[in-house]
Tab-separated table of C-alpha atoms in Angstrom:
chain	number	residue	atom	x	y	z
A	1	UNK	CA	11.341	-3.131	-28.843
A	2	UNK	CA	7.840	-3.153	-28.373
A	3	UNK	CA	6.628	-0.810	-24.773
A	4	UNK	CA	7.057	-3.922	-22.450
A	5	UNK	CA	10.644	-4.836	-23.519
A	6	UNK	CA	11.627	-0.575	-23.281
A	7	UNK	CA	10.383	-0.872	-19.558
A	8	UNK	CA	12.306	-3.952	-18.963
A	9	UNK	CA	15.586	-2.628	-19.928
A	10	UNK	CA	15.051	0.683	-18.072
A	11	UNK	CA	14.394	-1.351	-14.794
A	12	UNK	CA	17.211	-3.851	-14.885
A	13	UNK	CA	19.207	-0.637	-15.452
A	14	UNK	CA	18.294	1.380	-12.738
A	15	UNK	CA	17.110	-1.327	-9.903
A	16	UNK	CA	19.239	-3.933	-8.076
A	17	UNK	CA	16.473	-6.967	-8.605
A	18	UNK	CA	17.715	-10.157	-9.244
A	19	UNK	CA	16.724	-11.254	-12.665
A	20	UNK	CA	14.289	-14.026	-11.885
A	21	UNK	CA	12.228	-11.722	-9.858
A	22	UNK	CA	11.996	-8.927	-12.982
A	23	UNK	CA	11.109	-12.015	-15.322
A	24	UNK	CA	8.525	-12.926	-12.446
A	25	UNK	CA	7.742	-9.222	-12.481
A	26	UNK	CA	7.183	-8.710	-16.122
A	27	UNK	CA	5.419	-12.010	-17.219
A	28	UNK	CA	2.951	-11.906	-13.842
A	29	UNK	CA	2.639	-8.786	-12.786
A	30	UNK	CA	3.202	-6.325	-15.982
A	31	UNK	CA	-0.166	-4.928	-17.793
A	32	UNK	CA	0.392	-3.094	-20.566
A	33	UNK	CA	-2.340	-0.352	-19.787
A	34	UNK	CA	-0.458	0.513	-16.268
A	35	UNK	CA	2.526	0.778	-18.538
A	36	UNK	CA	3.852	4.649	-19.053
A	37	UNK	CA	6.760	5.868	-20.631
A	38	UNK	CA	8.337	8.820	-21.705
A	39	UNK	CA	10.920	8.882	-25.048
A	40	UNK	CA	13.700	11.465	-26.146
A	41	UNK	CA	13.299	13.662	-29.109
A	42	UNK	CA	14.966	10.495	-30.827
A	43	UNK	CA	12.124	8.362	-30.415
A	44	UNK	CA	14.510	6.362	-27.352
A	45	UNK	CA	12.840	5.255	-23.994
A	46	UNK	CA	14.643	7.318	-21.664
A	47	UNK	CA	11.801	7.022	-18.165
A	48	UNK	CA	9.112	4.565	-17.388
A	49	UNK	CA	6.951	3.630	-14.490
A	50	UNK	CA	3.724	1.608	-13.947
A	51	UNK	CA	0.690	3.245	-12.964
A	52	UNK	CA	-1.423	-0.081	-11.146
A	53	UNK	CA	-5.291	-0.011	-10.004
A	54	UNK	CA	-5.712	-1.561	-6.603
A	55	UNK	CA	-8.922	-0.221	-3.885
A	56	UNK	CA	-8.699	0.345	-0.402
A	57	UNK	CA	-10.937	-0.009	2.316
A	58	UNK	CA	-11.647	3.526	3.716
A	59	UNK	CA	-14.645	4.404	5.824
A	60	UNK	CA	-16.825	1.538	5.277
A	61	UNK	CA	-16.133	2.412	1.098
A	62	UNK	CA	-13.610	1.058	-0.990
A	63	UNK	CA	-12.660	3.347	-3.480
A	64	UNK	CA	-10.446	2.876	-6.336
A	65	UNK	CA	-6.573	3.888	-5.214
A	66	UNK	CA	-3.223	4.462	-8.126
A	67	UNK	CA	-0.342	2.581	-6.806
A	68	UNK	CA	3.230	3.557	-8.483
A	69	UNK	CA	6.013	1.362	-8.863
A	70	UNK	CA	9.081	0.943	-11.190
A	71	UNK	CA	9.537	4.763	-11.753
A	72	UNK	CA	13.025	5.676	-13.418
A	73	UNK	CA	14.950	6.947	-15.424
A	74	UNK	CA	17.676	5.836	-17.591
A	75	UNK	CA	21.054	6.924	-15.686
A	76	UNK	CA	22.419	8.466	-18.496
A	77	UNK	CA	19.258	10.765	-18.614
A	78	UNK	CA	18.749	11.863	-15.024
A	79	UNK	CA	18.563	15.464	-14.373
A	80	UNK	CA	16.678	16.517	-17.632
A	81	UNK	CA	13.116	16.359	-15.933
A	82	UNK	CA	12.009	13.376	-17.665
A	83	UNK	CA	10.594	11.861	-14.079
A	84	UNK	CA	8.677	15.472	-13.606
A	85	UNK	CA	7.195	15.459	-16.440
A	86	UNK	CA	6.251	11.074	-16.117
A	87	UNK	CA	4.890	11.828	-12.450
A	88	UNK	CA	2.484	14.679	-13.506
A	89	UNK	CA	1.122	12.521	-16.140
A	90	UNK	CA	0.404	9.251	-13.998
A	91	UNK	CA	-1.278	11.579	-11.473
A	92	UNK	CA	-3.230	13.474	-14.237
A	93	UNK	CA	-4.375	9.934	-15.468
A	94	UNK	CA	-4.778	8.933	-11.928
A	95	UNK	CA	-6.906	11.183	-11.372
A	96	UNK	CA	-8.450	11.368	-14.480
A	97	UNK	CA	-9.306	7.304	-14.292
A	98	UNK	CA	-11.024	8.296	-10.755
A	99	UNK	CA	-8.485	7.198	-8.147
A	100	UNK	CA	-8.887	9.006	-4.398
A	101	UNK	CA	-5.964	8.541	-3.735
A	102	UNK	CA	-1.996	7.767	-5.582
A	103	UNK	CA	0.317	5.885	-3.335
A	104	UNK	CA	4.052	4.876	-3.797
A	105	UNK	CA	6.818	3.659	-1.887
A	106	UNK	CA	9.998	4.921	-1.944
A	107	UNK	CA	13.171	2.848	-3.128
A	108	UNK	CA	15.609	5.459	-0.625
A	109	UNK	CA	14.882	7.707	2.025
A	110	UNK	CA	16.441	10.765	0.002
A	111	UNK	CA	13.068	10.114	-2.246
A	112	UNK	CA	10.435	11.039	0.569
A	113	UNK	CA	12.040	14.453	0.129
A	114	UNK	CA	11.896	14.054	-3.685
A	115	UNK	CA	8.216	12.855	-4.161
A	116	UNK	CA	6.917	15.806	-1.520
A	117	UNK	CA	7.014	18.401	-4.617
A	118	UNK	CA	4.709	16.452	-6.405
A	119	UNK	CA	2.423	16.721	-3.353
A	120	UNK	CA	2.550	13.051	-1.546
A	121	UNK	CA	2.789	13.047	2.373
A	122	UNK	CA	4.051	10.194	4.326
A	123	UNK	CA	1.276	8.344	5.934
A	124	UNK	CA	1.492	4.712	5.399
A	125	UNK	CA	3.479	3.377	8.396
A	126	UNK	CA	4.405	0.056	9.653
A	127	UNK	CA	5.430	-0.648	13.259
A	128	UNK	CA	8.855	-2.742	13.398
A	129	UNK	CA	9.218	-5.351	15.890
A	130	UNK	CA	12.217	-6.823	16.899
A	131	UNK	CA	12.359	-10.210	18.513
A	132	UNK	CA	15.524	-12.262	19.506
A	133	UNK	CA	16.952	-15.623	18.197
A	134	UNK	CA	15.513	-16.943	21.777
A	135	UNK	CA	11.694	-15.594	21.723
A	136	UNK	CA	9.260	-18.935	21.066
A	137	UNK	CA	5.740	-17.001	19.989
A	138	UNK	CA	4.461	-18.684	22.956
A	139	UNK	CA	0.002	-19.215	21.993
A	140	UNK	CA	-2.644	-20.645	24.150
A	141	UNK	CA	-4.534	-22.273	21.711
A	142	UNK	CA	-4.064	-25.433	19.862
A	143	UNK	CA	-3.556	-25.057	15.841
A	144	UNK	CA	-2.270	-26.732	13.067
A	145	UNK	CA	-0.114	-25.838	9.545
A	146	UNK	CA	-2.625	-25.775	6.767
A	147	UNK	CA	0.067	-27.267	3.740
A	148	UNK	CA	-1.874	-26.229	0.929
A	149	UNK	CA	-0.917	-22.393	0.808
A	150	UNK	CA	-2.449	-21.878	-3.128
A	151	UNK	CA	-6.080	-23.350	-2.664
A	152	UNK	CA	-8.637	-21.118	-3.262
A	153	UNK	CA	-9.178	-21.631	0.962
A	154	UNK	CA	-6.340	-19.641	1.742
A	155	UNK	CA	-7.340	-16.880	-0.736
A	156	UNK	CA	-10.770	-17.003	1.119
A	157	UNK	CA	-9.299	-16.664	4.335
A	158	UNK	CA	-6.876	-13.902	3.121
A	159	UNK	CA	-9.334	-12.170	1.878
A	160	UNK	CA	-11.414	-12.058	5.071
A	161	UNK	CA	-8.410	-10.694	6.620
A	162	UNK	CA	-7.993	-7.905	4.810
A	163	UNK	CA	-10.819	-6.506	4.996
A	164	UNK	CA	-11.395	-6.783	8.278
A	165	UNK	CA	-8.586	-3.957	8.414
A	166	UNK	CA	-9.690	-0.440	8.396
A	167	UNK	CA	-7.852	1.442	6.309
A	168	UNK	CA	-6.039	-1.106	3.777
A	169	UNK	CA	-4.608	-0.831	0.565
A	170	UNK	CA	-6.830	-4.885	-0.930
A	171	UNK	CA	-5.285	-6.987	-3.404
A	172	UNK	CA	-7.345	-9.067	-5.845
A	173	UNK	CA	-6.730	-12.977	-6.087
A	174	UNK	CA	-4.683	-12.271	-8.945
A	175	UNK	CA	-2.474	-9.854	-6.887
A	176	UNK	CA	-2.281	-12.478	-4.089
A	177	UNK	CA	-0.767	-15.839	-5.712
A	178	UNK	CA	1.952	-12.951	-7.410
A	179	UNK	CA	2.653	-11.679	-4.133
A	180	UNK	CA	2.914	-16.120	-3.236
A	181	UNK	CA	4.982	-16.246	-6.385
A	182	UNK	CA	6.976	-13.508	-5.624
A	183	UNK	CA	8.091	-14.605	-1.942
A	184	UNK	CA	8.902	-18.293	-3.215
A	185	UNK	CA	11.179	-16.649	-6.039
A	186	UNK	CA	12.867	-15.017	-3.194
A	187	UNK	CA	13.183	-18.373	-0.874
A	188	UNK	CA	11.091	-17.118	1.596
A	189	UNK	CA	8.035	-18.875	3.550
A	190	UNK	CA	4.554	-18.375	3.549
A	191	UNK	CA	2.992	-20.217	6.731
A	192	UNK	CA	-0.679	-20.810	7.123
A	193	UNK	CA	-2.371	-22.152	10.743
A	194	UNK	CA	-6.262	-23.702	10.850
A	195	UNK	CA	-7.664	-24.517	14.362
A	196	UNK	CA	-9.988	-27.313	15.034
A	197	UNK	CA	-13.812	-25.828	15.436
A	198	UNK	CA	-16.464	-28.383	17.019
A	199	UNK	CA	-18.778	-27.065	14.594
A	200	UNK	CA	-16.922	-25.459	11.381
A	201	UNK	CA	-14.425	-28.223	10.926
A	202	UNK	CA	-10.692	-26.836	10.429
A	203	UNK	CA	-10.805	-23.416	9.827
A	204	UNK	CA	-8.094	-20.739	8.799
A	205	UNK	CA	-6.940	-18.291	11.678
A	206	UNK	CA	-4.020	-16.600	10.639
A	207	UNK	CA	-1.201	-16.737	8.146
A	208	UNK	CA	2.383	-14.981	7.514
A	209	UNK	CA	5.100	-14.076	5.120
A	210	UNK	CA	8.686	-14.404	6.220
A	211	UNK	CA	11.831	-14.081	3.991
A	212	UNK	CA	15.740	-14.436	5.011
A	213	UNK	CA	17.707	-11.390	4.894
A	214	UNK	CA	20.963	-9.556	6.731
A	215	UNK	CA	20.483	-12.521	8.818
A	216	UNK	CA	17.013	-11.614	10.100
A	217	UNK	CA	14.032	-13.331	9.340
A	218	UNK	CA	12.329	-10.147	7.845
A	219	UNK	CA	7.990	-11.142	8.398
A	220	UNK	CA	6.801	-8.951	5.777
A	221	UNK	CA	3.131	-9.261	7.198
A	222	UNK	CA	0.904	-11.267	9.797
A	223	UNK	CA	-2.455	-11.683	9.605
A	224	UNK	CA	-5.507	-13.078	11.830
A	225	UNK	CA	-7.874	-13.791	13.650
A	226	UNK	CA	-6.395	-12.621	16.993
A	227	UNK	CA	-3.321	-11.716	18.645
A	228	UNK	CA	-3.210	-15.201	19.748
A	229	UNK	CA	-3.842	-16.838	16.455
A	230	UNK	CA	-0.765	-14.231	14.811
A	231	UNK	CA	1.231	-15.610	17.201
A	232	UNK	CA	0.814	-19.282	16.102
A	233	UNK	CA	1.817	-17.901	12.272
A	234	UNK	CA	4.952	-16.217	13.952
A	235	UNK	CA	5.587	-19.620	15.795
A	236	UNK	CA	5.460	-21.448	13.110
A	237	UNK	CA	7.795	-19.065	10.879
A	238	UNK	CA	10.260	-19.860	14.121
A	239	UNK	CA	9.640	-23.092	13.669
A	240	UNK	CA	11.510	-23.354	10.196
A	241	UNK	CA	14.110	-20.601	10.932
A	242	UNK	CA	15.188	-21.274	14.928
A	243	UNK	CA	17.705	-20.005	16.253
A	244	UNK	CA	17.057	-16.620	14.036
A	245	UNK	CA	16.273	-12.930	15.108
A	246	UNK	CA	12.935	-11.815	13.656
A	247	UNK	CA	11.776	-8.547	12.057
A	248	UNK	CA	8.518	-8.004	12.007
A	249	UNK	CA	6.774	-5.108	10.093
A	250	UNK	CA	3.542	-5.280	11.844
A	251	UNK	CA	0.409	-3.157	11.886
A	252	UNK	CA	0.809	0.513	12.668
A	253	UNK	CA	-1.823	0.542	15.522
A	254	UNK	CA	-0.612	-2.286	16.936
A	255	UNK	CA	-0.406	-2.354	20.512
A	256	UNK	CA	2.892	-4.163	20.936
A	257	UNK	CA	5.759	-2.649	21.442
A	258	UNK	CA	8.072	-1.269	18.472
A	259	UNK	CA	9.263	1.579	16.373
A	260	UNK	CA	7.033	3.240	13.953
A	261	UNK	CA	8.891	3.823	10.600
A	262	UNK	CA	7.629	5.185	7.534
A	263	UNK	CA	6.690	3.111	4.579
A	264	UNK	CA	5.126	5.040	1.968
A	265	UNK	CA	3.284	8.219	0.671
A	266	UNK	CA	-0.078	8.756	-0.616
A	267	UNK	CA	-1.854	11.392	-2.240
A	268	UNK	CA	-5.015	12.469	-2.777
A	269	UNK	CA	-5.918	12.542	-6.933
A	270	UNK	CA	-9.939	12.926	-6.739
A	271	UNK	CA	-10.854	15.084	-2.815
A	272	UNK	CA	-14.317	14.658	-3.902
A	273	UNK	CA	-14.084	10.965	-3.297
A	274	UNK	CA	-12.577	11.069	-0.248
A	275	UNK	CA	-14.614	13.611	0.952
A	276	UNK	CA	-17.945	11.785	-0.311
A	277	UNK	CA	-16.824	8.508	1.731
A	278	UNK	CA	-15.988	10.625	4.915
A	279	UNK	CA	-19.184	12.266	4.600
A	280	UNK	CA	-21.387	8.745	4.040
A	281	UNK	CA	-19.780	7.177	6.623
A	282	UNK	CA	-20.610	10.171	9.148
A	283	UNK	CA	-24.114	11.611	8.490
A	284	UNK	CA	-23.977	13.786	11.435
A	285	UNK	CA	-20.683	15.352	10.070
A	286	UNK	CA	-20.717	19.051	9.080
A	287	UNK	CA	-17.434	20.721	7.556
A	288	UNK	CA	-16.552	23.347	4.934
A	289	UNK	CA	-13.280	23.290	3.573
A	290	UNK	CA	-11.520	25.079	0.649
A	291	UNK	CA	-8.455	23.068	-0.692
A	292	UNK	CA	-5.658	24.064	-2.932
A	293	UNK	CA	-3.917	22.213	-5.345
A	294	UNK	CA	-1.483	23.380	-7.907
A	295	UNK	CA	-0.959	20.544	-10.072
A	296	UNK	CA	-4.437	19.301	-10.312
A	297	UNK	CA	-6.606	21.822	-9.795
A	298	UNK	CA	-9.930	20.896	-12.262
A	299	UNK	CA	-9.790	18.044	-9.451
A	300	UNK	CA	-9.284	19.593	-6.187
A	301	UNK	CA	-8.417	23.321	-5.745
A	302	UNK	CA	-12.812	23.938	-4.468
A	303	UNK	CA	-14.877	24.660	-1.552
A	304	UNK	CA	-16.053	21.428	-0.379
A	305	UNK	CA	-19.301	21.448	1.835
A	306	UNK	CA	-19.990	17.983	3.739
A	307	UNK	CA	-23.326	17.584	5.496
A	308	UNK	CA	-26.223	15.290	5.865
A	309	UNK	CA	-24.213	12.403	4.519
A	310	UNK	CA	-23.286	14.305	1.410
A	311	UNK	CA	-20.390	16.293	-0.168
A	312	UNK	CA	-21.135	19.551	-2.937
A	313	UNK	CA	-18.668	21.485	-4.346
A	314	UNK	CA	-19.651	25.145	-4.041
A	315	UNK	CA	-16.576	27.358	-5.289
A	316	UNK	CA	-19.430	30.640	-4.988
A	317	UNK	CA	-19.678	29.843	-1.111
A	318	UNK	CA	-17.984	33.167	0.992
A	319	UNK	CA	-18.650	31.907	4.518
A	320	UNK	CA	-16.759	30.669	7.610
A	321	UNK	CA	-14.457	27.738	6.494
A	322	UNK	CA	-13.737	25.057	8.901
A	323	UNK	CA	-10.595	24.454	6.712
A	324	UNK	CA	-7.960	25.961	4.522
A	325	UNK	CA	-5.383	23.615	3.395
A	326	UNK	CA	-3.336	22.559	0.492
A	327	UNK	CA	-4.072	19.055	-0.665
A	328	UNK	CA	-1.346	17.626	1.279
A	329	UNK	CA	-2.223	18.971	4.326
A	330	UNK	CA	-5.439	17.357	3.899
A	331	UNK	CA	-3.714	14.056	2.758
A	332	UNK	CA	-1.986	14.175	6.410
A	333	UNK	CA	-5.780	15.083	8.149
A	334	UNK	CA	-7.683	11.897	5.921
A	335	UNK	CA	-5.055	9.635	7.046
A	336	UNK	CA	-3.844	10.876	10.091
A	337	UNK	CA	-4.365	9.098	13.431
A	338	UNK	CA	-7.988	8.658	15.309
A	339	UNK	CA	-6.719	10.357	18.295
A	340	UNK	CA	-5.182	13.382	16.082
A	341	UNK	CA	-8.611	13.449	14.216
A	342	UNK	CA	-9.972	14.296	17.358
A	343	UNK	CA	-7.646	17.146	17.965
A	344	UNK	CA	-8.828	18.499	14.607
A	345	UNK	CA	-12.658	16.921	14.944
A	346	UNK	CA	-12.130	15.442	11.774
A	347	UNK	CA	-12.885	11.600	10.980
A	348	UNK	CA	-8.887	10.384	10.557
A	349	UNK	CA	-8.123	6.588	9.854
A	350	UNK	CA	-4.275	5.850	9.605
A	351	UNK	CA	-3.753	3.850	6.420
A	352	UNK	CA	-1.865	0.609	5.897
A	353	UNK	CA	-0.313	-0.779	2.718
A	354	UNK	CA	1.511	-3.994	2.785
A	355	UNK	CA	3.136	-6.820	0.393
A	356	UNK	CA	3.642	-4.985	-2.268
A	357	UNK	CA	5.804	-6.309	-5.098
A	358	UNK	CA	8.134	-3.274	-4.610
């Protein structure tokens, strides 16, 4: 079997996806140069994952970010430290490749535990909202479905939307109609609501992914204009599936009610970059920290000196250090909350990462 075939038996071993969604996987998704694998002394695939490039908008930058998905091993294998050995080398050629950060989400809770060895930190939350069969989305403003979900209009107006977010994990076009591809393969619906402008014509305000499951309506994500224009996407979602309770994994920050859960872990590959977008985005920011990190250190065990816009390594400086963390502490400060940022007067932006094909 050639690498592609090796990584397709190893998932339908280890994960519980239906098969049309791993052929959806593997002939849309799959690249061969995100492929990694690991084989016995026999020359057998025994451990796989893929390594994928996305960017993120961080600070007013958008630096390139290592996303990890599909990582197992063979159950027959487990225990041998096949997946040690995998998950240094994706974050060696993470970093390596010039990622700032390497994010992954977990496929159990026991896992969070697992990945924090390899130095990840859970900071990619989503807030859940729960809203009963009987709750309407009542709006205020008068809009319309918009029926032709794959026209390069709706990419458009996705696109706007995501970067209008902060701190967000993008996706590319290509990324988008999978993620489209994906949800329809699952029999879920993707809603998309235009309002009437005197000027611009029918425009695109909002949009949102919904998919049946445990009886819920799960809304994977909502996006917008406004809180107002959300609500017509989530309106519309009830509109095709009344009489159903709705889960909603919405925005971290938002101010609705709801339970923040965790969703994923990130860590940083390349400090430097971080750093250098911190620094760019904050002239007026001085700091000196010294960071540790065990399994990469040619990347990130320095003394990092940030001011007037800039970042320098200087591993001769002996002064006062504003900081003296391990890298994953500093993963938790980068992508902590504003409010704790100002605890530690450190710029902080909580992250986001949604619609993955996980």
């Amino acid at each position: 079997m050639n690498k592609r075939d090796e990584i397709k038996k190893i998932w339908l071993e280890c994960f519980n996806d239906s098969r049309s969604y791993v052929d959806m996987y593997f002939d849309n998704v799959y690249r061969d140069d995100e492929a990694m694998i690991l084989t016995d002394q026999t020359g057998a695939a025994v451990s796989s994952l893929m390594l994928q490039r996305y960017a993120m908008s961080f600070h007013g930058a958008e630096p390139n970010v290592g996303y990890i998905a599909g990582a197992a091993t063979k159950r027959s294998r487990r225990g041998e430290g096949f997946m040690t050995r995998l998950m240094r080398s994706a974050l060696e050629e993470s970093a390596s490749r010039g990622d700032m950060v390497c994010a992954l989400v977990p496929a159990s809770e026991a896992l969070f535990f697992f990945y924090r060895r390899y130095g990840f930190s859970t900071v990619f939350y989503t807030k859940e909202q729960r809203f009963t069969a009987f709750h309407s989305f009542p709006v205020t403003g008068d809009y319309h479905n918009f029926n032709d979900t794959f026209s390069d209009e709706v990419w458009c107006a996705f696109d706007r939307f995501q970067r209008a977010r902060k701190c967000y994990i993008l996706h590319s076009r290509r990324d988008f109609f999978n993620i489209l591809s994906d949800l329809r393969s699952d029999g879920g619906d993707f809603v998309v609501m235009a309002r009437d402008d005197e000027d611009r014509g029918s425009e695109i305000v909002s949009m949102a992914w919904g998919v049946f499951r445990d009886d819920v309506l799960l809304v994977t994500d909502v996006m917008g204009d406004s809180p107002d224009a959300r609500a017509a996407a989530l309106r519309q979602l009830r509109y095709l599936h009344p009489d159903t309770p709705v889960l909603l994994l919405g925005h971290p920050d938002d101010a609705m009610g709801g339970r923040l859960m965790p969703r994923a872990m990130g860590r940083l590959v390349n400090v430097n970059v971080a750093l250098s977008a911190v620094a760019s985005a904050y002239q007026d920011f001085k700091c000196r920290i010294r960071v540790v990190d065990d399994l990469l250190p040619e990347y990130n065990s320095h003394t990092f000196i940030i001011e007037k816009g800039q970042c320098a390594i200087d591993d001769s400086y002996l002064g006062p250090l504003d900081f003296d963390v391990s890298v994953s502490v500093l993963t938790d400060m980068i992508f902590s909350t504003p409010d704790v940022g100002e605890i530690l007067r450190f710029p902080s932006e909580r992250p986001m990462l949604s619609l993955m094909l996980d």
